[in-house]
């Protein structure tokens, strides 16, 4: 792990709890249900790998799936500003439930917000 990383500070277990909480909200969010698979087991497994490396832990996602190319991987899904906000609201709740303390919580949310902004691919009125 990268010394001084968020991953090192909060630990592997927190990432796993965070992702489980996150997808339990995604599975109930009316704006997100239409684009996510019903069974989120594999999605959650990949997200744990991704967020582990995103926050400075071992490169688990790249080892199994190669370069994330996140924006390209999201192009098949209609991601409007409303869906981006929905995704971030699920993440904000999950960061609280996983009991991740500041300054890590705030730092994580800010990085996720930047990446979420980058994932938008459709203006609201084209949905
Ligand atoms: C996969 C939606 C933002 C990381 C997916 C999938 C959907 C989705 C529908 C496919 C799920 C599946 O078929 O298993 C969204 C929406 C976002 C968003 C609506 C709102 C902006 C993000 C952000 C990140 C991220 C900010 C990273 C910080 C991933 C990863 C995968 C994924 C790692 C799995 C890719 C793979 O199949 O290997 N997302 N996403 N997403 N998303 Fe997002």
PDB file of C-alpha atoms and ligand atoms in Angstrom:
ATOM      1  CA  UNK A   1       0.000   0.000   0.000  1.00  0.00           C
ATOM      2  CA  UNK A   2       1.074   3.540  -0.624  1.00  0.00           C
ATOM      3  CA  UNK A   3       2.421   5.060   2.593  1.00  0.00           C
ATOM      4  CA  UNK A   4       0.181   7.864   3.780  1.00  0.00           C
ATOM      5  CA  UNK A   5      -2.701   6.782   1.558  1.00  0.00           C
ATOM      6  CA  UNK A   6      -6.358   6.892   2.563  1.00  0.00           C
ATOM      7  CA  UNK A   7      -6.408   3.095   2.140  1.00  0.00           C
ATOM      8  CA  UNK A   8      -3.580   2.694   4.625  1.00  0.00           C
ATOM      9  CA  UNK A   9      -5.323   4.992   7.117  1.00  0.00           C
ATOM     10  CA  UNK A  10      -8.786   3.404   7.016  1.00  0.00           C
ATOM     11  CA  UNK A  11      -7.947  -0.212   6.065  1.00  0.00           C
ATOM     12  CA  UNK A  12      -9.329  -2.861   3.713  1.00  0.00           C
ATOM     13  CA  UNK A  13     -12.286  -3.689   5.897  1.00  0.00           C
ATOM     14  CA  UNK A  14     -13.718  -0.159   5.681  1.00  0.00           C
ATOM     15  CA  UNK A  15     -13.652  -0.273   1.876  1.00  0.00           C
ATOM     16  CA  UNK A  16     -15.597  -3.540   1.929  1.00  0.00           C
ATOM     17  CA  UNK A  17     -18.195  -2.199   4.378  1.00  0.00           C
ATOM     18  CA  UNK A  18     -18.460   1.028   2.371  1.00  0.00           C
ATOM     19  CA  UNK A  19     -19.145  -0.787  -0.890  1.00  0.00           C
ATOM     20  CA  UNK A  20     -21.726  -3.126   0.684  1.00  0.00           C
ATOM     21  CA  UNK A  21     -23.587  -0.153   2.207  1.00  0.00           C
ATOM     22  CA  UNK A  22     -23.333   1.742  -1.083  1.00  0.00           C
ATOM     23  CA  UNK A  23     -24.939  -0.997  -3.212  1.00  0.00           C
ATOM     24  CA  UNK A  24     -27.674  -1.624  -0.674  1.00  0.00           C
ATOM     25  CA  UNK A  25     -28.717   2.009  -1.336  1.00  0.00           C
ATOM     26  CA  UNK A  26     -28.198   1.756  -5.103  1.00  0.00           C
ATOM     27  CA  UNK A  27     -30.498  -1.290  -5.196  1.00  0.00           C
ATOM     28  CA  UNK A  28     -33.306   0.802  -3.677  1.00  0.00           C
ATOM     29  CA  UNK A  29     -32.787   4.102  -5.481  1.00  0.00           C
ATOM     30  CA  UNK A  30     -35.502   4.750  -8.096  1.00  0.00           C
ATOM     31  CA  UNK A  31     -33.126   6.708 -10.365  1.00  0.00           C
ATOM     32  CA  UNK A  32     -30.445   3.990 -10.302  1.00  0.00           C
ATOM     33  CA  UNK A  33     -32.430   0.728 -10.382  1.00  0.00           C
ATOM     34  CA  UNK A  34     -33.100   1.022 -14.159  1.00  0.00           C
ATOM     35  CA  UNK A  35     -29.404   0.901 -15.144  1.00  0.00           C
ATOM     36  CA  UNK A  36     -27.947  -1.543 -12.587  1.00  0.00           C
ATOM     37  CA  UNK A  37     -28.191  -5.342 -12.735  1.00  0.00           C
ATOM     38  CA  UNK A  38     -30.590  -6.929 -10.284  1.00  0.00           C
ATOM     39  CA  UNK A  39     -27.832  -9.054  -8.803  1.00  0.00           C
ATOM     40  CA  UNK A  40     -25.121  -6.655  -7.637  1.00  0.00           C
ATOM     41  CA  UNK A  41     -22.714  -9.307  -6.311  1.00  0.00           C
ATOM     42  CA  UNK A  42     -20.249  -9.048  -9.190  1.00  0.00           C
ATOM     43  CA  UNK A  43     -20.618  -5.257  -9.448  1.00  0.00           C
ATOM     44  CA  UNK A  44     -19.763  -4.938  -5.740  1.00  0.00           C
ATOM     45  CA  UNK A  45     -16.799  -7.301  -6.078  1.00  0.00           C
ATOM     46  CA  UNK A  46     -15.332  -5.166  -8.884  1.00  0.00           C
ATOM     47  CA  UNK A  47     -16.053  -1.922  -7.047  1.00  0.00           C
ATOM     48  CA  UNK A  48     -14.176  -3.211  -3.968  1.00  0.00           C
ATOM     49  CA  UNK A  49     -11.199  -3.958  -6.191  1.00  0.00           C
ATOM     50  CA  UNK A  50     -11.449  -0.574  -7.876  1.00  0.00           C
ATOM     51  CA  UNK A  51     -11.858   1.581  -4.764  1.00  0.00           C
ATOM     52  CA  UNK A  52      -9.030  -0.289  -3.024  1.00  0.00           C
ATOM     53  CA  UNK A  53      -6.594   0.885  -5.697  1.00  0.00           C
ATOM     54  CA  UNK A  54      -8.324   4.280  -6.152  1.00  0.00           C
ATOM     55  CA  UNK A  55      -7.570   5.112  -2.510  1.00  0.00           C
ATOM     56  CA  UNK A  56      -3.966   3.907  -2.638  1.00  0.00           C
ATOM     57  CA  UNK A  57      -4.215   0.190  -1.833  1.00  0.00           C
ATOM     58  CA  UNK A  58      -2.990  -2.751  -3.936  1.00  0.00           C
ATOM     59  CA  UNK A  59      -3.921  -2.591  -7.667  1.00  0.00           C
ATOM     60  CA  UNK A  60      -6.557  -5.341  -7.454  1.00  0.00           C
ATOM     61  CA  UNK A  61      -8.767  -4.027 -10.247  1.00  0.00           C
ATOM     62  CA  UNK A  62      -5.972  -3.655 -12.829  1.00  0.00           C
ATOM     63  CA  UNK A  63      -4.598  -7.103 -11.965  1.00  0.00           C
ATOM     64  CA  UNK A  64      -7.870  -8.785 -12.903  1.00  0.00           C
ATOM     65  CA  UNK A  65      -9.497  -6.472 -15.463  1.00  0.00           C
ATOM     66  CA  UNK A  66      -6.751  -4.281 -16.939  1.00  0.00           C
ATOM     67  CA  UNK A  67      -6.932  -0.515 -17.250  1.00  0.00           C
ATOM     68  CA  UNK A  68     -10.260   0.691 -15.796  1.00  0.00           C
ATOM     69  CA  UNK A  69     -11.145   3.086 -18.672  1.00  0.00           C
ATOM     70  CA  UNK A  70     -13.985   4.151 -16.424  1.00  0.00           C
ATOM     71  CA  UNK A  71     -15.605   6.720 -18.670  1.00  0.00           C
ATOM     72  CA  UNK A  72     -15.668   4.301 -21.608  1.00  0.00           C
ATOM     73  CA  UNK A  73     -17.046   1.513 -19.406  1.00  0.00           C
ATOM     74  CA  UNK A  74     -19.907   3.811 -18.371  1.00  0.00           C
ATOM     75  CA  UNK A  75     -20.855   4.939 -21.895  1.00  0.00           C
ATOM     76  CA  UNK A  76     -23.400   2.115 -22.399  1.00  0.00           C
ATOM     77  CA  UNK A  77     -25.405   3.588 -19.492  1.00  0.00           C
ATOM     78  CA  UNK A  78     -27.363   6.833 -19.651  1.00  0.00           C
ATOM     79  CA  UNK A  79     -25.761   8.937 -16.901  1.00  0.00           C
ATOM     80  CA  UNK A  80     -27.572  12.251 -16.436  1.00  0.00           C
ATOM     81  CA  UNK A  81     -26.831  14.897 -13.769  1.00  0.00           C
ATOM     82  CA  UNK A  82     -29.765  13.455 -11.791  1.00  0.00           C
ATOM     83  CA  UNK A  83     -28.261   9.954 -11.840  1.00  0.00           C
ATOM     84  CA  UNK A  84     -24.850  11.351 -10.881  1.00  0.00           C
ATOM     85  CA  UNK A  85     -26.453  13.081  -7.875  1.00  0.00           C
ATOM     86  CA  UNK A  86     -28.268   9.858  -6.971  1.00  0.00           C
ATOM     87  CA  UNK A  87     -24.991   7.891  -7.097  1.00  0.00           C
ATOM     88  CA  UNK A  88     -23.272  10.467  -4.884  1.00  0.00           C
ATOM     89  CA  UNK A  89     -26.162  10.519  -2.385  1.00  0.00           C
ATOM     90  CA  UNK A  90     -25.872   6.717  -1.982  1.00  0.00           C
ATOM     91  CA  UNK A  91     -22.133   7.139  -1.481  1.00  0.00           C
ATOM     92  CA  UNK A  92     -22.555   9.947   1.082  1.00  0.00           C
ATOM     93  CA  UNK A  93     -24.892   7.727   3.155  1.00  0.00           C
ATOM     94  CA  UNK A  94     -22.511   4.779   2.850  1.00  0.00           C
ATOM     95  CA  UNK A  95     -19.530   6.869   4.028  1.00  0.00           C
ATOM     96  CA  UNK A  96     -21.503   7.704   7.177  1.00  0.00           C
ATOM     97  CA  UNK A  97     -22.719   4.155   7.770  1.00  0.00           C
ATOM     98  CA  UNK A  98     -19.228   2.731   7.313  1.00  0.00           C
ATOM     99  CA  UNK A  99     -18.262   5.184  10.051  1.00  0.00           C
ATOM    100  CA  UNK A 100     -15.336   6.607   8.106  1.00  0.00           C
ATOM    101  CA  UNK A 101     -14.073   9.613  10.019  1.00  0.00           C
ATOM    102  CA  UNK A 102     -12.866  12.964   8.781  1.00  0.00           C
ATOM    103  CA  UNK A 103     -10.580  14.057   7.248  1.00  0.00           C
ATOM    104  CA  UNK A 104     -10.824  10.777   5.268  1.00  0.00           C
ATOM    105  CA  UNK A 105     -14.567  10.908   4.687  1.00  0.00           C
ATOM    106  CA  UNK A 106     -14.397  14.385   3.178  1.00  0.00           C
ATOM    107  CA  UNK A 107     -11.296  13.584   1.111  1.00  0.00           C
ATOM    108  CA  UNK A 108     -12.893  10.396  -0.245  1.00  0.00           C
ATOM    109  CA  UNK A 109     -16.147  12.142  -1.103  1.00  0.00           C
ATOM    110  CA  UNK A 110     -14.315  14.912  -2.952  1.00  0.00           C
ATOM    111  CA  UNK A 111     -12.360  12.448  -5.100  1.00  0.00           C
ATOM    112  CA  UNK A 112     -15.500  10.437  -5.827  1.00  0.00           C
ATOM    113  CA  UNK A 113     -17.369  13.617  -6.743  1.00  0.00           C
ATOM    114  CA  UNK A 114     -14.711  14.567  -9.315  1.00  0.00           C
ATOM    115  CA  UNK A 115     -14.820  11.118 -10.887  1.00  0.00           C
ATOM    116  CA  UNK A 116     -18.634  11.058 -10.843  1.00  0.00           C
ATOM    117  CA  UNK A 117     -18.716  14.388 -12.687  1.00  0.00           C
ATOM    118  CA  UNK A 118     -16.478  12.846 -15.321  1.00  0.00           C
ATOM    119  CA  UNK A 119     -18.879   9.867 -15.765  1.00  0.00           C
ATOM    120  CA  UNK A 120     -21.847  11.991 -16.885  1.00  0.00           C
ATOM    121  CA  UNK A 121     -22.558  11.375 -20.547  1.00  0.00           C
ATOM    122  CA  UNK A 122     -26.118  12.630 -21.153  1.00  0.00           C
ATOM    123  CA  UNK A 123     -27.789  15.989 -20.439  1.00  0.00           C
ATOM    124  CA  UNK A 124     -30.915  15.796 -18.295  1.00  0.00           C
ATOM    125  CA  UNK A 125     -33.424  16.512 -21.071  1.00  0.00           C
ATOM    126  CA  UNK A 126     -32.191  13.691 -23.350  1.00  0.00           C
ATOM    127  CA  UNK A 127     -33.081  10.922 -20.935  1.00  0.00           C
TER     128      UNK A 127
HETATM  129  C1  LIG B   1     -19.885  -0.059 -13.109  1.00  0.00           C
HETATM  130  C2  LIG B   1     -23.264   3.413 -12.985  1.00  0.00           C
HETATM  131  C3  LIG B   1     -20.026   6.508 -11.152  1.00  0.00           C
HETATM  132  C4  LIG B   1     -16.856   2.878 -10.759  1.00  0.00           C
HETATM  133  C5  LIG B   1     -21.071   0.636 -13.263  1.00  0.00           C
HETATM  134  C6  LIG B   1     -22.270   0.084 -13.851  1.00  0.00           C
HETATM  135  C7  LIG B   1     -23.218   1.052 -13.822  1.00  0.00           C
HETATM  136  C8  LIG B   1     -22.619   2.224 -13.211  1.00  0.00           C
HETATM  137  C9  LIG B   1     -24.655   0.957 -14.324  1.00  0.00           C
HETATM  138  C10 LIG B   1     -22.413  -1.344 -14.416  1.00  0.00           C
HETATM  139  C11 LIG B   1     -22.746  -2.305 -13.331  1.00  0.00           C
HETATM  140  C12 LIG B   1     -22.644  -3.740 -13.821  1.00  0.00           C
HETATM  141  O1  LIG B   1     -23.121  -4.039 -14.922  1.00  0.00           O
HETATM  142  O2  LIG B   1     -22.088  -4.563 -13.091  1.00  0.00           O
HETATM  143  C13 LIG B   1     -22.687   4.560 -12.471  1.00  0.00           C
HETATM  144  C14 LIG B   1     -23.367   5.834 -12.309  1.00  0.00           C
HETATM  145  C15 LIG B   1     -22.462   6.720 -11.817  1.00  0.00           C
HETATM  146  C16 LIG B   1     -21.198   5.977 -11.664  1.00  0.00           C
HETATM  147  C17 LIG B   1     -24.839   6.140 -12.612  1.00  0.00           C
HETATM  148  C18 LIG B   1     -22.729   8.168 -11.519  1.00  0.00           C
HETATM  149  C19 LIG B   1     -21.904   9.148 -11.845  1.00  0.00           C
HETATM  150  C20 LIG B   1     -18.900   5.784 -10.845  1.00  0.00           C
HETATM  151  C21 LIG B   1     -17.735   6.316 -10.178  1.00  0.00           C
HETATM  152  C22 LIG B   1     -16.847   5.293 -10.056  1.00  0.00           C
HETATM  153  C23 LIG B   1     -17.451   4.118 -10.672  1.00  0.00           C
HETATM  154  C24 LIG B   1     -17.608   7.755  -9.667  1.00  0.00           C
HETATM  155  C25 LIG B   1     -15.488   5.251  -9.442  1.00  0.00           C
HETATM  156  C26 LIG B   1     -15.055   6.088  -8.535  1.00  0.00           C
HETATM  157  C27 LIG B   1     -17.392   1.782 -11.373  1.00  0.00           C
HETATM  158  C28 LIG B   1     -16.698   0.517 -11.521  1.00  0.00           C
HETATM  159  C29 LIG B   1     -17.571  -0.331 -12.213  1.00  0.00           C
HETATM  160  C30 LIG B   1     -18.788   0.438 -12.464  1.00  0.00           C
HETATM  161  C31 LIG B   1     -15.296   0.187 -11.039  1.00  0.00           C
HETATM  162  C32 LIG B   1     -17.302  -1.782 -12.648  1.00  0.00           C
HETATM  163  C33 LIG B   1     -16.662  -1.742 -14.010  1.00  0.00           C
HETATM  164  C34 LIG B   1     -16.472  -3.138 -14.579  1.00  0.00           C
HETATM  165  O3  LIG B   1     -17.446  -3.719 -15.058  1.00  0.00           O
HETATM  166  O4  LIG B   1     -15.351  -3.638 -14.540  1.00  0.00           O
HETATM  167  N1  LIG B   1     -21.305   1.927 -12.879  1.00  0.00           N
HETATM  168  N2  LIG B   1     -21.391   4.687 -12.070  1.00  0.00           N
HETATM  169  N3  LIG B   1     -18.687   4.453 -11.136  1.00  0.00           N
HETATM  170  N4  LIG B   1     -18.628   1.690 -11.950  1.00  0.00           N
HETATM  171 FE1  LIG B   1     -19.995   3.192 -12.029  1.00  0.00          FE
END
